[in-house]
JSON list of N, CA and C in Angstrom, two decimals:
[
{"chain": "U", "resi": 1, "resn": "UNK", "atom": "N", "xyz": [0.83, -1.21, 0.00]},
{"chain": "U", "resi": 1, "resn": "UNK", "atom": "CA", "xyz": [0.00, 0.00, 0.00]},
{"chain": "U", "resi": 1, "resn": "UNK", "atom": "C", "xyz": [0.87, 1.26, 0.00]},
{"chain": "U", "resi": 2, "resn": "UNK", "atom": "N", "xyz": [2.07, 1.29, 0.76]},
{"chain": "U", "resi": 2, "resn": "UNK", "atom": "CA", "xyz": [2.52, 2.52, 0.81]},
{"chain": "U", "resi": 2, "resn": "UNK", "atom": "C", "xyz": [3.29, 2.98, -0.39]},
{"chain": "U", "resi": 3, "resn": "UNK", "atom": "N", "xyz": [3.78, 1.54, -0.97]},
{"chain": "U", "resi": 3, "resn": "UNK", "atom": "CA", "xyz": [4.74, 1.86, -2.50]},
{"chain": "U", "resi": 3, "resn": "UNK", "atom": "C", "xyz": [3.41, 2.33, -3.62]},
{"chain": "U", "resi": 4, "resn": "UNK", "atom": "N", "xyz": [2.39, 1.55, -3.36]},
{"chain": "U", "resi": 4, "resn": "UNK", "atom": "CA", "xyz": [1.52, 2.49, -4.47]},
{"chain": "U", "resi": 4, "resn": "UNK", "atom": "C", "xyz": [0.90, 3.99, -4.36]},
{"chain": "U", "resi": 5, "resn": "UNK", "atom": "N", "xyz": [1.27, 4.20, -2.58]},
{"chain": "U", "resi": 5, "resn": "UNK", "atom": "CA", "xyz": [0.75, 5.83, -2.40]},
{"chain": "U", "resi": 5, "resn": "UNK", "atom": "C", "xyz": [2.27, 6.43, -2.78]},
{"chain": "U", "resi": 6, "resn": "UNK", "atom": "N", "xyz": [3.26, 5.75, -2.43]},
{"chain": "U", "resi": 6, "resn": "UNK", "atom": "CA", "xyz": [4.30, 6.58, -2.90]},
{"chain": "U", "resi": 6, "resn": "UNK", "atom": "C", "xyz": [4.43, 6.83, -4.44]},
{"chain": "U", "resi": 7, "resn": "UNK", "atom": "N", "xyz": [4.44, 6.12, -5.55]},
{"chain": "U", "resi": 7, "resn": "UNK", "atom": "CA", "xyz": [4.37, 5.49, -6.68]},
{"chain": "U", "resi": 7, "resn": "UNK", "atom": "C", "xyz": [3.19, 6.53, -7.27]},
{"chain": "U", "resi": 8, "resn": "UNK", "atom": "N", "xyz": [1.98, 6.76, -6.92]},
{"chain": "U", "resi": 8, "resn": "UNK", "atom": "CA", "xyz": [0.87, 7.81, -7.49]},
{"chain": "U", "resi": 8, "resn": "UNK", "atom": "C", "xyz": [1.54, 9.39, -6.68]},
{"chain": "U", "resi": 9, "resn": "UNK", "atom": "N", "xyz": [2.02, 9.38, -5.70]},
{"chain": "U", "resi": 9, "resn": "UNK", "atom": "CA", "xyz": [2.51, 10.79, -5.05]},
{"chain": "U", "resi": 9, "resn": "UNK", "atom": "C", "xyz": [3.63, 11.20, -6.36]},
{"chain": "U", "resi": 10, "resn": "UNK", "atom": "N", "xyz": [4.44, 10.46, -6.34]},
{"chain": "U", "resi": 10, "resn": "UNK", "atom": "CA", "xyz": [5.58, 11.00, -7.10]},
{"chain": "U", "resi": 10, "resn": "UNK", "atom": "C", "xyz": [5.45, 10.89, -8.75]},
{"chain": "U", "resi": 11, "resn": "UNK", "atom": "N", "xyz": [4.39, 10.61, -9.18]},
{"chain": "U", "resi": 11, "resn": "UNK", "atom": "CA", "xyz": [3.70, 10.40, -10.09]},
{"chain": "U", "resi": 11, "resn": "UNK", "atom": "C", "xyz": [3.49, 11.37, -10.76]},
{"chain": "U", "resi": 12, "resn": "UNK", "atom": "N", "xyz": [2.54, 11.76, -9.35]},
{"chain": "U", "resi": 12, "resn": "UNK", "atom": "CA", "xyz": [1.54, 13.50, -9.67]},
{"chain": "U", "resi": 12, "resn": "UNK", "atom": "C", "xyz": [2.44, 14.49, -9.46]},
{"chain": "U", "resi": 13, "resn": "UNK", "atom": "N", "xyz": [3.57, 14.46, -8.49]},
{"chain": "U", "resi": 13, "resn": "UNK", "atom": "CA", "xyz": [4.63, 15.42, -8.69]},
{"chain": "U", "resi": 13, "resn": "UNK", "atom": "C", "xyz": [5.21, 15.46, -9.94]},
{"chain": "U", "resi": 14, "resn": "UNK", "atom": "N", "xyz": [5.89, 14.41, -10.54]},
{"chain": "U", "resi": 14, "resn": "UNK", "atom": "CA", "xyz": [6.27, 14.72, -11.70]},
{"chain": "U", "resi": 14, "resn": "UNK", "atom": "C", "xyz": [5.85, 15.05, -13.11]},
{"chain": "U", "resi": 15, "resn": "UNK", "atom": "N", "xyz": [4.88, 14.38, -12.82]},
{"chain": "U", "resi": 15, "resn": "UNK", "atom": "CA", "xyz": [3.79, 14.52, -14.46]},
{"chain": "U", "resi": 15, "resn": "UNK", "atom": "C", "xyz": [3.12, 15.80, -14.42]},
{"chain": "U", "resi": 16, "resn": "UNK", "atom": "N", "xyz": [2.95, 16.42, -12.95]},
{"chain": "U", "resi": 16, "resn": "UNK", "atom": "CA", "xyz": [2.46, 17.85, -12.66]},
{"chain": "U", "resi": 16, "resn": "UNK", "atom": "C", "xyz": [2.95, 18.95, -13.02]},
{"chain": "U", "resi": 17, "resn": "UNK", "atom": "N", "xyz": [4.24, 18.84, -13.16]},
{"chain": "U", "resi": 17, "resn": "UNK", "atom": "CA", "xyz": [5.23, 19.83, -13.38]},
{"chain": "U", "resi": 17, "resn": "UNK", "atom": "C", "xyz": [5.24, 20.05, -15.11]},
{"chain": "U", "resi": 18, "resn": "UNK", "atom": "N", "xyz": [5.21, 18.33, -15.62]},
{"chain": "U", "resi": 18, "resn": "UNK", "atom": "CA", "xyz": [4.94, 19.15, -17.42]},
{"chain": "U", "resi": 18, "resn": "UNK", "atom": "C", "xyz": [3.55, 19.03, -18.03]},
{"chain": "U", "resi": 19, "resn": "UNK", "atom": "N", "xyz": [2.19, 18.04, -17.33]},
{"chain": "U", "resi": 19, "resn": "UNK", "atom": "CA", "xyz": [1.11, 18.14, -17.56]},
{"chain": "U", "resi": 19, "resn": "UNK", "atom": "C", "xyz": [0.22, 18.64, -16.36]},
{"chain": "U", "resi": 20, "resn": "UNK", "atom": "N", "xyz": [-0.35, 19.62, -16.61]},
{"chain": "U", "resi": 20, "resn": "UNK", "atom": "CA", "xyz": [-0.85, 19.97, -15.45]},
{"chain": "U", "resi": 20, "resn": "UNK", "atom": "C", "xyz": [-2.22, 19.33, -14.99]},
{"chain": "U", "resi": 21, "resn": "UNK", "atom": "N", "xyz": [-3.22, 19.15, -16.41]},
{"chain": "U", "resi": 21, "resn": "UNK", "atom": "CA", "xyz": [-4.04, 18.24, -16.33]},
{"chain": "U", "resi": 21, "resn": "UNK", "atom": "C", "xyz": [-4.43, 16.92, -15.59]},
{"chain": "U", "resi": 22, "resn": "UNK", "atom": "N", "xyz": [-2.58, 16.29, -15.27]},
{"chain": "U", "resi": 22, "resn": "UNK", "atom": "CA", "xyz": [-2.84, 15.55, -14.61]},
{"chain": "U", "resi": 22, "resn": "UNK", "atom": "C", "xyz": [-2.78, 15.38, -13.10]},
{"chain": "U", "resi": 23, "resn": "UNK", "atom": "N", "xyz": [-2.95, 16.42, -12.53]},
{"chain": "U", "resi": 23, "resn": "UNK", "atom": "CA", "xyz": [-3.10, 16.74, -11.37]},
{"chain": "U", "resi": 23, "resn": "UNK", "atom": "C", "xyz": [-4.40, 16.92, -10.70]},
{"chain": "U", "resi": 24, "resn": "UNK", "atom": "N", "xyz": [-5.20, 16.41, -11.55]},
{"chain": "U", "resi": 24, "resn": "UNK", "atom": "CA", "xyz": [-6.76, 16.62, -11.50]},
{"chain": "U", "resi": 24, "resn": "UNK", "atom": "C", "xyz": [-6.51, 14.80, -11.08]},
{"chain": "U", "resi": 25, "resn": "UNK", "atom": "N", "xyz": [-5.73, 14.23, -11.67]},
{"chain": "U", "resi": 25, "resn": "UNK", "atom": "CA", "xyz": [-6.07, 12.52, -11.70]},
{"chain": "U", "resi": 25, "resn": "UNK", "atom": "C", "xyz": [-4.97, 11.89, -10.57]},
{"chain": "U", "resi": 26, "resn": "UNK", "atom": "N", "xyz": [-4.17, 13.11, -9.83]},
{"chain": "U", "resi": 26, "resn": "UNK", "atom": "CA", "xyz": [-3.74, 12.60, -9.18]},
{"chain": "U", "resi": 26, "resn": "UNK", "atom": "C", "xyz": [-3.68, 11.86, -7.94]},
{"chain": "U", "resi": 27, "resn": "UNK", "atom": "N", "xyz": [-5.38, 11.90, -7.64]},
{"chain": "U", "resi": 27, "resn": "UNK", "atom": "CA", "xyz": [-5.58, 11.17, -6.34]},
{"chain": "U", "resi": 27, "resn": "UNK", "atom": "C", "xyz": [-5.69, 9.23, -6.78]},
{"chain": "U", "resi": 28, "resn": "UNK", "atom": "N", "xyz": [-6.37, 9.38, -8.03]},
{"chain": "U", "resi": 28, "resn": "UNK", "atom": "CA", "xyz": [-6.37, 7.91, -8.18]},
{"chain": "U", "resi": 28, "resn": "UNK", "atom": "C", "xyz": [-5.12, 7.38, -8.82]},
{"chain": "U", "resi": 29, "resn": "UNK", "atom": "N", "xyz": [-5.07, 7.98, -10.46]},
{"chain": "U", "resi": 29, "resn": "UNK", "atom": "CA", "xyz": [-3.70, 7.52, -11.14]},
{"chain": "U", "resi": 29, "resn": "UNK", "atom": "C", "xyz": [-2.88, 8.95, -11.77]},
{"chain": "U", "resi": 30, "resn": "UNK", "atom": "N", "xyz": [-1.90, 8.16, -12.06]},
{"chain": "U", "resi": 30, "resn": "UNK", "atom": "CA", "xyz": [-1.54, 8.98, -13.26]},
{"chain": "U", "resi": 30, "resn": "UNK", "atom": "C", "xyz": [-1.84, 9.14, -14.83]},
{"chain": "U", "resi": 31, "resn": "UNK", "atom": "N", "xyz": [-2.95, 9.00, -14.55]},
{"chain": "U", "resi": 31, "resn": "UNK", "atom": "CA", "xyz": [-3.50, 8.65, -16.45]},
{"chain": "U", "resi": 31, "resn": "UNK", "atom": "C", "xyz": [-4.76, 9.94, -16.67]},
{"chain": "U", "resi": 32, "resn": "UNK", "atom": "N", "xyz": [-4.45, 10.58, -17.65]},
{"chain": "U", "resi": 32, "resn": "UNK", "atom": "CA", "xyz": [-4.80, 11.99, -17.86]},
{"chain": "U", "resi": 32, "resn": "UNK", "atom": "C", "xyz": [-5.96, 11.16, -18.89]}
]
């Protein structure tokens, strides 16, 4: 559990920074 909250956290940090869109999806995945 914690590698997949870590794994979607650092996810949404990174994909946030060049899609911002996906920061809307960052509570479940990373998939915009």
């Amino acid at each position: 559990m914690r590698l997949f909250f870590l794994l979607v956290l650092v996810c949404c940090l990174v994909l946030s920074r060049f899609w911002r869109l996906c920061s809307c999806v960052c509570v479940r995945s990373c998939v915009c």
